[in-house]
mmCIF file of C-alpha atoms and ligand atoms in Angstrom:
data_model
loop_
_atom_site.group_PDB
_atom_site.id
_atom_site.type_symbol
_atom_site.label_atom_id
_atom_site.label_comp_id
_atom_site.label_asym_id
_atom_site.label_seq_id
_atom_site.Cartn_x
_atom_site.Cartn_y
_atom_site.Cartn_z
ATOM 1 C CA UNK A 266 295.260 201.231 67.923
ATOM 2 C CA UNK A 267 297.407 201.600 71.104
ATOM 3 C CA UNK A 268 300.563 203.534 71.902
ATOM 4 C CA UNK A 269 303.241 200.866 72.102
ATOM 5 C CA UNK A 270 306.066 202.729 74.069
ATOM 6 C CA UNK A 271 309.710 202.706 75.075
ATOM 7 C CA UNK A 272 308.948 201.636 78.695
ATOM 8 C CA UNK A 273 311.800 204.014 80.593
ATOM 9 C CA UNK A 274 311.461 207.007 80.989
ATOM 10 C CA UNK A 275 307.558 206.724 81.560
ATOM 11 C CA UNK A 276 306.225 208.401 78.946
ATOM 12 C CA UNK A 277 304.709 212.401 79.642
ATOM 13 C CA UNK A 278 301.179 211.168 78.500
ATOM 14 C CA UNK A 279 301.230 208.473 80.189
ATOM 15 C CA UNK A 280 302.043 210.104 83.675
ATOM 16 C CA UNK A 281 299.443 212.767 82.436
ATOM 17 C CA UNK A 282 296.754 210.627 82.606
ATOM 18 C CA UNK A 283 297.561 208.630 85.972
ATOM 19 C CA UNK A 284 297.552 212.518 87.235
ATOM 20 C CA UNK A 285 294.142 213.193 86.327
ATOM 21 C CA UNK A 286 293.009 209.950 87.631
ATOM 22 C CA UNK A 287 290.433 210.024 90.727
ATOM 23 C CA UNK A 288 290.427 206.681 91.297
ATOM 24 C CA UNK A 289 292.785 203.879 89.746
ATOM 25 C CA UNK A 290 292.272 200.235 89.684
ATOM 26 C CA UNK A 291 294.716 198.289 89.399
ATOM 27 C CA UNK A 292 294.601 193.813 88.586
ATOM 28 C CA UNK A 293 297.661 191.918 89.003
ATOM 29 C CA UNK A 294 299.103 188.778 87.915
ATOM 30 C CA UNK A 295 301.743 186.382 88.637
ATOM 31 C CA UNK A 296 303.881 188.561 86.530
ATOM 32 C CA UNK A 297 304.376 190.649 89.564
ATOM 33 C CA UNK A 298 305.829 188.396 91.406
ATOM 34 C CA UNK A 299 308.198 187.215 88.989
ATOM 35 C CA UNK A 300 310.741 189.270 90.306
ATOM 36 C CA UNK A 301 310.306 187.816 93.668
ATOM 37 C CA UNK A 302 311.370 184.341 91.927
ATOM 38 C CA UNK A 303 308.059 183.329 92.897
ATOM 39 C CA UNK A 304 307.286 181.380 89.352
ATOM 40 C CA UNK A 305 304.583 182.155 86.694
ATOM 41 C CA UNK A 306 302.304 180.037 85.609
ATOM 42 C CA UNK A 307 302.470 180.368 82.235
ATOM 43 C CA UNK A 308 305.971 181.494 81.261
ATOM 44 C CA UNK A 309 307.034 178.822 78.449
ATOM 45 C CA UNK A 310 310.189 177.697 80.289
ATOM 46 C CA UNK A 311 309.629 178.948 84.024
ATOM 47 C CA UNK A 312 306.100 178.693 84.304
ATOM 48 C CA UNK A 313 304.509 176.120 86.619
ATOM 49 C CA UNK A 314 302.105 174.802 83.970
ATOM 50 C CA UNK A 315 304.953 173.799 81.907
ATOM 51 C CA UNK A 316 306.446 171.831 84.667
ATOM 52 C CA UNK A 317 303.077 170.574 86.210
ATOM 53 C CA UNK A 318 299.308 169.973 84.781
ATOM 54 C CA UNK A 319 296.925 171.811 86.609
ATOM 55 C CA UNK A 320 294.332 169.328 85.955
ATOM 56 C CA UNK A 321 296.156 167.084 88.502
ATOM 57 C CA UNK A 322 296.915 169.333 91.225
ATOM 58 C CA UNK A 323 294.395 172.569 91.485
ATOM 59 C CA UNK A 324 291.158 171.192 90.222
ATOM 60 C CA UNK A 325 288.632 169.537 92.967
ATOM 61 C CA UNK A 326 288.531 166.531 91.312
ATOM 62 C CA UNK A 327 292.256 166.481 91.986
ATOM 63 C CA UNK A 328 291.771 166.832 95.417
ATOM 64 C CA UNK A 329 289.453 164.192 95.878
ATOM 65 C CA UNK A 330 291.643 161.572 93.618
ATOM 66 C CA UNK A 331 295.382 162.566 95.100
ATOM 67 C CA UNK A 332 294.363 164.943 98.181
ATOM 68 C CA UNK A 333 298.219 164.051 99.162
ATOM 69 C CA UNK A 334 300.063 165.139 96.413
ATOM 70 C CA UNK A 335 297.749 168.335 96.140
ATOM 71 C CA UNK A 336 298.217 169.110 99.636
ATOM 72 C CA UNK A 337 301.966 168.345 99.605
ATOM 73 C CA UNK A 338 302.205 170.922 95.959
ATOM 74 C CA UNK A 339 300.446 173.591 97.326
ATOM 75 C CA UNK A 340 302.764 173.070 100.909
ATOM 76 C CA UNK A 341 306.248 172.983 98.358
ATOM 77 C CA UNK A 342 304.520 177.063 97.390
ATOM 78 C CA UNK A 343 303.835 177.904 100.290
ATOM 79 C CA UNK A 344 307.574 177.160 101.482
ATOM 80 C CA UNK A 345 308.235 178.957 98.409
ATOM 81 C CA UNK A 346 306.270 182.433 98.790
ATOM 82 C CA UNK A 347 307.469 182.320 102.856
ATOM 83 C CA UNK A 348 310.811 182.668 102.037
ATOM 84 C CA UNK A 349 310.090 185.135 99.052
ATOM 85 C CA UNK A 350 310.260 189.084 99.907
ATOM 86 C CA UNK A 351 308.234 191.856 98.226
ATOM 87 C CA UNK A 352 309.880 193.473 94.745
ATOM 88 C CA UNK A 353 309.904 197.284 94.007
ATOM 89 C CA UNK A 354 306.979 196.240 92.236
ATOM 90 C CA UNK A 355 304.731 195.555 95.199
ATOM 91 C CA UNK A 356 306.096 198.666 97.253
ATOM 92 C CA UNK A 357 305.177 201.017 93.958
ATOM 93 C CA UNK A 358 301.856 199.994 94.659
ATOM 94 C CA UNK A 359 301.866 200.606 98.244
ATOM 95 C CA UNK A 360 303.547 204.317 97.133
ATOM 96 C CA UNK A 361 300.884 204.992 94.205
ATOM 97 C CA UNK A 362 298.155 204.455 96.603
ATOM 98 C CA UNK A 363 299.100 207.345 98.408
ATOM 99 C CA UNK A 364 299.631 209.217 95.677
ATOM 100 C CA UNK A 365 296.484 209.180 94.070
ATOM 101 C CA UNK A 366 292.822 209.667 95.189
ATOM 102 C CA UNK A 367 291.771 206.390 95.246
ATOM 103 C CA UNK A 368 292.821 202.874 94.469
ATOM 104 C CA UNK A 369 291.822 200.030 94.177
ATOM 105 C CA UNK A 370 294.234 196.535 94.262
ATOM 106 C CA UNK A 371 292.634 193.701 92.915
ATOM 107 C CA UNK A 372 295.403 190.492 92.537
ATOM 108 C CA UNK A 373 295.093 186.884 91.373
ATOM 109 C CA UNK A 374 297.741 186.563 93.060
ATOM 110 C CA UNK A 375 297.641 183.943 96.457
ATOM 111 C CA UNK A 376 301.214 184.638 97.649
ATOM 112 C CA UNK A 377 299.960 187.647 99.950
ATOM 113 C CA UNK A 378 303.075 189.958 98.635
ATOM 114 C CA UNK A 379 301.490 192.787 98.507
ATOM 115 C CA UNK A 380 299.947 192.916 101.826
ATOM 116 C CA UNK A 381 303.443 192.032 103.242
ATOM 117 C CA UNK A 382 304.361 195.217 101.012
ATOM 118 C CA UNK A 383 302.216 197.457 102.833
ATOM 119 C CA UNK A 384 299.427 197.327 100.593
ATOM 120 C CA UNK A 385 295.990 197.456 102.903
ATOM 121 C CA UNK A 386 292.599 195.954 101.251
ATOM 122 C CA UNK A 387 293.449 193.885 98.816
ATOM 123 C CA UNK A 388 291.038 191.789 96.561
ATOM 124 C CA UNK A 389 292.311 188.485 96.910
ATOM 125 C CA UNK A 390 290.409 186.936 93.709
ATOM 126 C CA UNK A 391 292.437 183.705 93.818
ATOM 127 C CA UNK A 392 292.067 183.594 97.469
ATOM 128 C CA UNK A 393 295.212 183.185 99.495
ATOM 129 C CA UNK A 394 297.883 180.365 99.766
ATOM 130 C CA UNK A 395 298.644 181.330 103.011
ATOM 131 C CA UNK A 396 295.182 180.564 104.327
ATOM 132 C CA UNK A 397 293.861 177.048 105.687
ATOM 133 C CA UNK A 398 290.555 175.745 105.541
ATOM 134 C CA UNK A 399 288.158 173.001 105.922
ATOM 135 C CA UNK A 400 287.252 171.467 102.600
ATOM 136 C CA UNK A 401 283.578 170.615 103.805
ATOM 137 C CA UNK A 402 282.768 174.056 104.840
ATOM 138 C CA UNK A 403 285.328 176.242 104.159
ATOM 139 C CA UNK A 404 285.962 177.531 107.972
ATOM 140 C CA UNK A 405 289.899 179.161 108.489
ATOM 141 C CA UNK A 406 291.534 176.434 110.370
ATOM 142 C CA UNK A 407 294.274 178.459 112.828
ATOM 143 C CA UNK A 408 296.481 176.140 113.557
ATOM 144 C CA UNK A 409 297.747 172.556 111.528
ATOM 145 C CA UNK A 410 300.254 170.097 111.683
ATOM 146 C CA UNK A 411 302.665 169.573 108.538
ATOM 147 C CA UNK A 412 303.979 166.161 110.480
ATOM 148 C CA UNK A 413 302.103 163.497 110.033
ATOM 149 C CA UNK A 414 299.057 162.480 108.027
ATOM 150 C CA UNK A 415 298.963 164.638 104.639
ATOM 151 C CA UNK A 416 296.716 166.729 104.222
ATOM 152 C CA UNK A 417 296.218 167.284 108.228
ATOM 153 C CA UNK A 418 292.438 166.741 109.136
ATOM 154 C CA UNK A 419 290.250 169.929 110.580
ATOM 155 C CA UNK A 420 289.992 169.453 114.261
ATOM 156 C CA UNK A 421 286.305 170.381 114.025
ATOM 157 C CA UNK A 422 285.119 167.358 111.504
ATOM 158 C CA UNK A 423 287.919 165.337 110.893
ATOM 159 C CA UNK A 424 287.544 166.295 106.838
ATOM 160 C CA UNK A 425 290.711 167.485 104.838
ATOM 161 C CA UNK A 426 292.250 170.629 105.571
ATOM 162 C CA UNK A 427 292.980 172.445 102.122
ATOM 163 C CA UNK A 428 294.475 175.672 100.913
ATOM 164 C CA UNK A 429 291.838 178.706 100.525
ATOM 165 C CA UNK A 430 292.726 179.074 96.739
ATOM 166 C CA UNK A 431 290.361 178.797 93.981
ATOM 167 C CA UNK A 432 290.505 175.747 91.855
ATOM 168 C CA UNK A 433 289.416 175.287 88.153
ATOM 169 C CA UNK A 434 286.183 174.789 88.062
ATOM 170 C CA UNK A 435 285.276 176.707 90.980
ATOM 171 C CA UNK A 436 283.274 179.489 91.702
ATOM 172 C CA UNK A 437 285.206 182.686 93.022
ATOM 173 C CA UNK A 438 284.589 184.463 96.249
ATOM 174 C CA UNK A 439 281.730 186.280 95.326
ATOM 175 C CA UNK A 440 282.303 189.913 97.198
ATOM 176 C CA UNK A 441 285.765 189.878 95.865
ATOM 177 C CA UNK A 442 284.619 189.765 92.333
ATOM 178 C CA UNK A 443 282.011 192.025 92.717
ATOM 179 C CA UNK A 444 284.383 195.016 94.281
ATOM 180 C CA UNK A 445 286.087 193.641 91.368
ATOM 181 C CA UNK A 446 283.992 194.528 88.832
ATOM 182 C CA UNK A 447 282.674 197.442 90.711
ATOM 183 C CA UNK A 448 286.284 198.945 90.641
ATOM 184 C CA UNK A 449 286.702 198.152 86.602
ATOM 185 C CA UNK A 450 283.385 199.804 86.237
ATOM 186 C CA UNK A 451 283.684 203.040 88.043
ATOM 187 C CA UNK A 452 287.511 204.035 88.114
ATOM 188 C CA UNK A 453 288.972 205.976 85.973
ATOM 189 C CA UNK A 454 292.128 204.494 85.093
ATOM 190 C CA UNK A 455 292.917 200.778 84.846
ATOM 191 C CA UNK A 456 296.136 199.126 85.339
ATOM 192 C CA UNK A 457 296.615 195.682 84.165
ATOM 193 C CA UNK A 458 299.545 194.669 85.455
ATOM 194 C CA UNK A 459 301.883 191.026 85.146
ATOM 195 C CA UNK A 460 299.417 188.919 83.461
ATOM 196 C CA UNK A 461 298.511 187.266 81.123
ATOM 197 C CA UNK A 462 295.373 187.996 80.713
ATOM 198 C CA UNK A 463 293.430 184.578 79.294
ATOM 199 C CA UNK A 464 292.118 183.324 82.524
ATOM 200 C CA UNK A 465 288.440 184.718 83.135
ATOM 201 C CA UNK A 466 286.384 186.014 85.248
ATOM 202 C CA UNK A 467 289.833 188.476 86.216
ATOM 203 C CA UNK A 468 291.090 188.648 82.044
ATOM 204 C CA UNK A 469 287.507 190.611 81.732
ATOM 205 C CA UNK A 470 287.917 193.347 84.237
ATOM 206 C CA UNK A 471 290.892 195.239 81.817
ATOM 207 C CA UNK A 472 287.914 195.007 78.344
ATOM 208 C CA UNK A 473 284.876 196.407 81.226
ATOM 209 C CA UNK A 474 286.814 199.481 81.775
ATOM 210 C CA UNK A 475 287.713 199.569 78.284
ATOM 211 C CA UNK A 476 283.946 198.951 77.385
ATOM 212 C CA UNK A 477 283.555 202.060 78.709
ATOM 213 C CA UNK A 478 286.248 204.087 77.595
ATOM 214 C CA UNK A 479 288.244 204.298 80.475
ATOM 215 C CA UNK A 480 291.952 204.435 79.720
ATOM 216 C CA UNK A 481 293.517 201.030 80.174
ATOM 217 C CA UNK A 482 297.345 200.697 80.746
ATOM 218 C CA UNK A 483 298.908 197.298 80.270
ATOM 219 C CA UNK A 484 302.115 196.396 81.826
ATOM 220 C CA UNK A 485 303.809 193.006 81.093
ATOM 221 C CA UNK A 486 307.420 192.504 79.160
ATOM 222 C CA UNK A 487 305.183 189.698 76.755
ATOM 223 C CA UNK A 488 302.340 190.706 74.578
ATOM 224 C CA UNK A 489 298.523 189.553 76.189
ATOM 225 C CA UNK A 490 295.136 189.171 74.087
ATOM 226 C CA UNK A 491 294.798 192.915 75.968
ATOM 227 C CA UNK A 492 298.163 194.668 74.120
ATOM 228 C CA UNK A 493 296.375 195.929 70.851
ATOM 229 C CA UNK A 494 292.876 196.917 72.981
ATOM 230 C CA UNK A 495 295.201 198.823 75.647
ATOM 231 C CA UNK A 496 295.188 202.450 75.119
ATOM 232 C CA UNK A 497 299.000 202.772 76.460
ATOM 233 C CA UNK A 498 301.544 199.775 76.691
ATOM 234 C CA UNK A 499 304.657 200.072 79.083
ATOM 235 C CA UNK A 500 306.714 196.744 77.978
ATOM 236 C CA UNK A 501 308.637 195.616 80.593
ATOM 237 C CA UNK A 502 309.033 193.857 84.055
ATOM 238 C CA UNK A 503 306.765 195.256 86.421
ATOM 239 C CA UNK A 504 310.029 195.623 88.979
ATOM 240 C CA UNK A 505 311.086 198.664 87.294
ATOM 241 C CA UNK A 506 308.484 200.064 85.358
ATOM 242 C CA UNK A 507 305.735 200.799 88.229
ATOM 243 C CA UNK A 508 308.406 202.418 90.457
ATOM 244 C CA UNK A 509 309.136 204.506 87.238
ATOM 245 C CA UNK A 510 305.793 205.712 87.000
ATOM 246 C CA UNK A 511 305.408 206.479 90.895
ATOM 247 C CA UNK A 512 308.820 208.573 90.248
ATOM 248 C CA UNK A 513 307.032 210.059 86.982
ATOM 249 C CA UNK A 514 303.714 211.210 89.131
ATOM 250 C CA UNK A 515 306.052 212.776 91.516
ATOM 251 C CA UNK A 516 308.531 214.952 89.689
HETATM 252 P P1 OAD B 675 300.428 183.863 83.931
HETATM 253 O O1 OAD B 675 301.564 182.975 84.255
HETATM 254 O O2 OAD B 675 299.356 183.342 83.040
HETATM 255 O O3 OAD B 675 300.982 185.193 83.270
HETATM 256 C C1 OAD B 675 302.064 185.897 83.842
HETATM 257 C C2 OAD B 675 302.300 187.105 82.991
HETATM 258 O O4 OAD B 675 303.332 187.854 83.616
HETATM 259 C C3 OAD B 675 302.774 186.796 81.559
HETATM 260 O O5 OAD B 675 301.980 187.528 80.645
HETATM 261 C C4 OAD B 675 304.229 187.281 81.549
HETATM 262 O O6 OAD B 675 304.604 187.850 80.309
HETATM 263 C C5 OAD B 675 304.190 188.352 82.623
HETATM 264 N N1 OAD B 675 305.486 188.599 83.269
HETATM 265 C C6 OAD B 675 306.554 187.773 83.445
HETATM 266 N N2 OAD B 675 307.529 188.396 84.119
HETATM 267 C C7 OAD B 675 307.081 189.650 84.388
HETATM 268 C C8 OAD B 675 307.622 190.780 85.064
HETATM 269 N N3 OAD B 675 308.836 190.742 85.603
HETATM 270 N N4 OAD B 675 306.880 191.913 85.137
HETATM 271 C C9 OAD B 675 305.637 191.955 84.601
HETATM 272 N N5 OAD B 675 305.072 190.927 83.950
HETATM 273 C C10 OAD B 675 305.783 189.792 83.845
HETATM 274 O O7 OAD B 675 299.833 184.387 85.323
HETATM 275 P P2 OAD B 675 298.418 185.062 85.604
HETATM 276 O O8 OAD B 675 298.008 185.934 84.497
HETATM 277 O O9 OAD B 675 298.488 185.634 86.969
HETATM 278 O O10 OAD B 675 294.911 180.788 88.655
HETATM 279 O O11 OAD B 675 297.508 183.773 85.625
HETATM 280 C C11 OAD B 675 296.167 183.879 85.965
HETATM 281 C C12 OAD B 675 295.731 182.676 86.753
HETATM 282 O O12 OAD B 675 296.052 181.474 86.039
HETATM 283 C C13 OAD B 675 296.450 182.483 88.066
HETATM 284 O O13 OAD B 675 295.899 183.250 89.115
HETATM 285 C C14 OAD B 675 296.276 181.018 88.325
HETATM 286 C C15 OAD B 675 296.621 180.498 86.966
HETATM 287 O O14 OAD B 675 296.153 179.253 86.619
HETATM 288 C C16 OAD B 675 294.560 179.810 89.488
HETATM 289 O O15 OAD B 675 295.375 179.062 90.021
HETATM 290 C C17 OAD B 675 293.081 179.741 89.721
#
């Protein structure tokens, strides 16, 4: 059984036990974002899977049938997230991590918002939208054209360029998930923040630091398959509950 709480003020327990914390990991979601106008993904009337199937535009085999229309969906994001600016959200995070010991960011987030925040060392598990590559061997291509032939070609082999995201059915970058899980295993608060926790590997690392009783606060405004496992819920938007709890941990 979990403390469901009135989300503002931050509740004195609550900013009790992010005080005593040594090192804090925190996972993020599209829910963070949100307040950028950046859309979720799984928001019943905003969320990009209710507008667009994912098995048509981020799985490989996708790729391979329509590379154009994947290319040209993932350029229409990337248009979106450039002209997007950080929330309070992201710059709570960039506060919090100087205000505690140690943390740890870990986002499936690909917009890159909270590096353009401030926040340093982030583990990209989703990789980044931002970030071109060759889809033959994966190599960061610098430099692309968006006139012309879509999806541009890599200079190097002439294969598609593609964006360095992770697709269903793929495999995620390997160190990221293992700082990942390193983080969830060792830290001794967790902070699941702006998602919705169902898709996996990333929905596990909130139930491995619970595994091993390690205080697990959930914020999101909707209630996740974490809510009744969470030892404290803050229900709200992300925007102004995590600068509320940076104010808490400093009064
Ligand atoms: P979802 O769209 O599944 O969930 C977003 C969550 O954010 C929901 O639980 C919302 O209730 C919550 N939310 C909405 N507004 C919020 C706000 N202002 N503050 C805090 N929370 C808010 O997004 P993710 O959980 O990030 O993967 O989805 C996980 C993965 O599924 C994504 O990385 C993406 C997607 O398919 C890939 O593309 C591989």
């Amino acid at each position: 059984m979990n403390q469901q709480m009135s989300s503002l003020p931050i509740p004195s327990q609550v900013i009790e036990t992010l005080r005593s914390a040594g090192h804090v990991a925190v996972l993020t979601g599209a829910g963070v974002s949100a307040e950028s106008n950046i859309p979720t993904f799984r928001d019943a009337q905003t969320g990009l899977w209710a507008k667009y199937s994912p098995e048509e535009l981020a799985t490989p085999q996708a790729f391979r049938r329509n590379p154009q229309l994947v290319w040209d969906w993932y350029a229409w994001r990337r248009e979106l997230v450039s002209r997007a600016d950080p929330n309070p959200g992201h710059f709570a995070l960039v506060e919090l991590a100087g205000l505690v010991p140690k943390l740890t960011l870990i986002t499936q987030n690909v917009d890159g918002l909270h590096q353009r925040a401030g926040s340093d060392d982030v583990i990209e598990l989703h990789g980044s939208i931002t970030r071109i590559v060759c889809s033959s061997d994966r190599r960061v291509a610098e430099t692309w054209s968006e006139a012309g032939e879509t999806p541009p070609r890599c200079p190097d082999c002439d294969s598609y360029l593609r964006p360095d995201v992770v697709w269903f059915g793929e495999a995620l970058p390997t160190q990221a998930l293992h700082r990942a899980f390193q983080a969830a295993e060792t830290c001794d608060l967790f902070l699941s923040v702006g998602t919705s926790a169902l898709v996996h590997p990333a929905a596990s690392l909130p139930f491995t630091a619970l595994e091993r009783r390690t205080p697990t606060i959930e914020i999101n405004p909707d209630e996740t398959p974490l809510t009744p496992h969470a030892t404290f819920v803050l229900p709200g938007p992300s925007g102004q509950i995590l600068p509320a709890l940076v104010a808490g941990l400093k009064n």
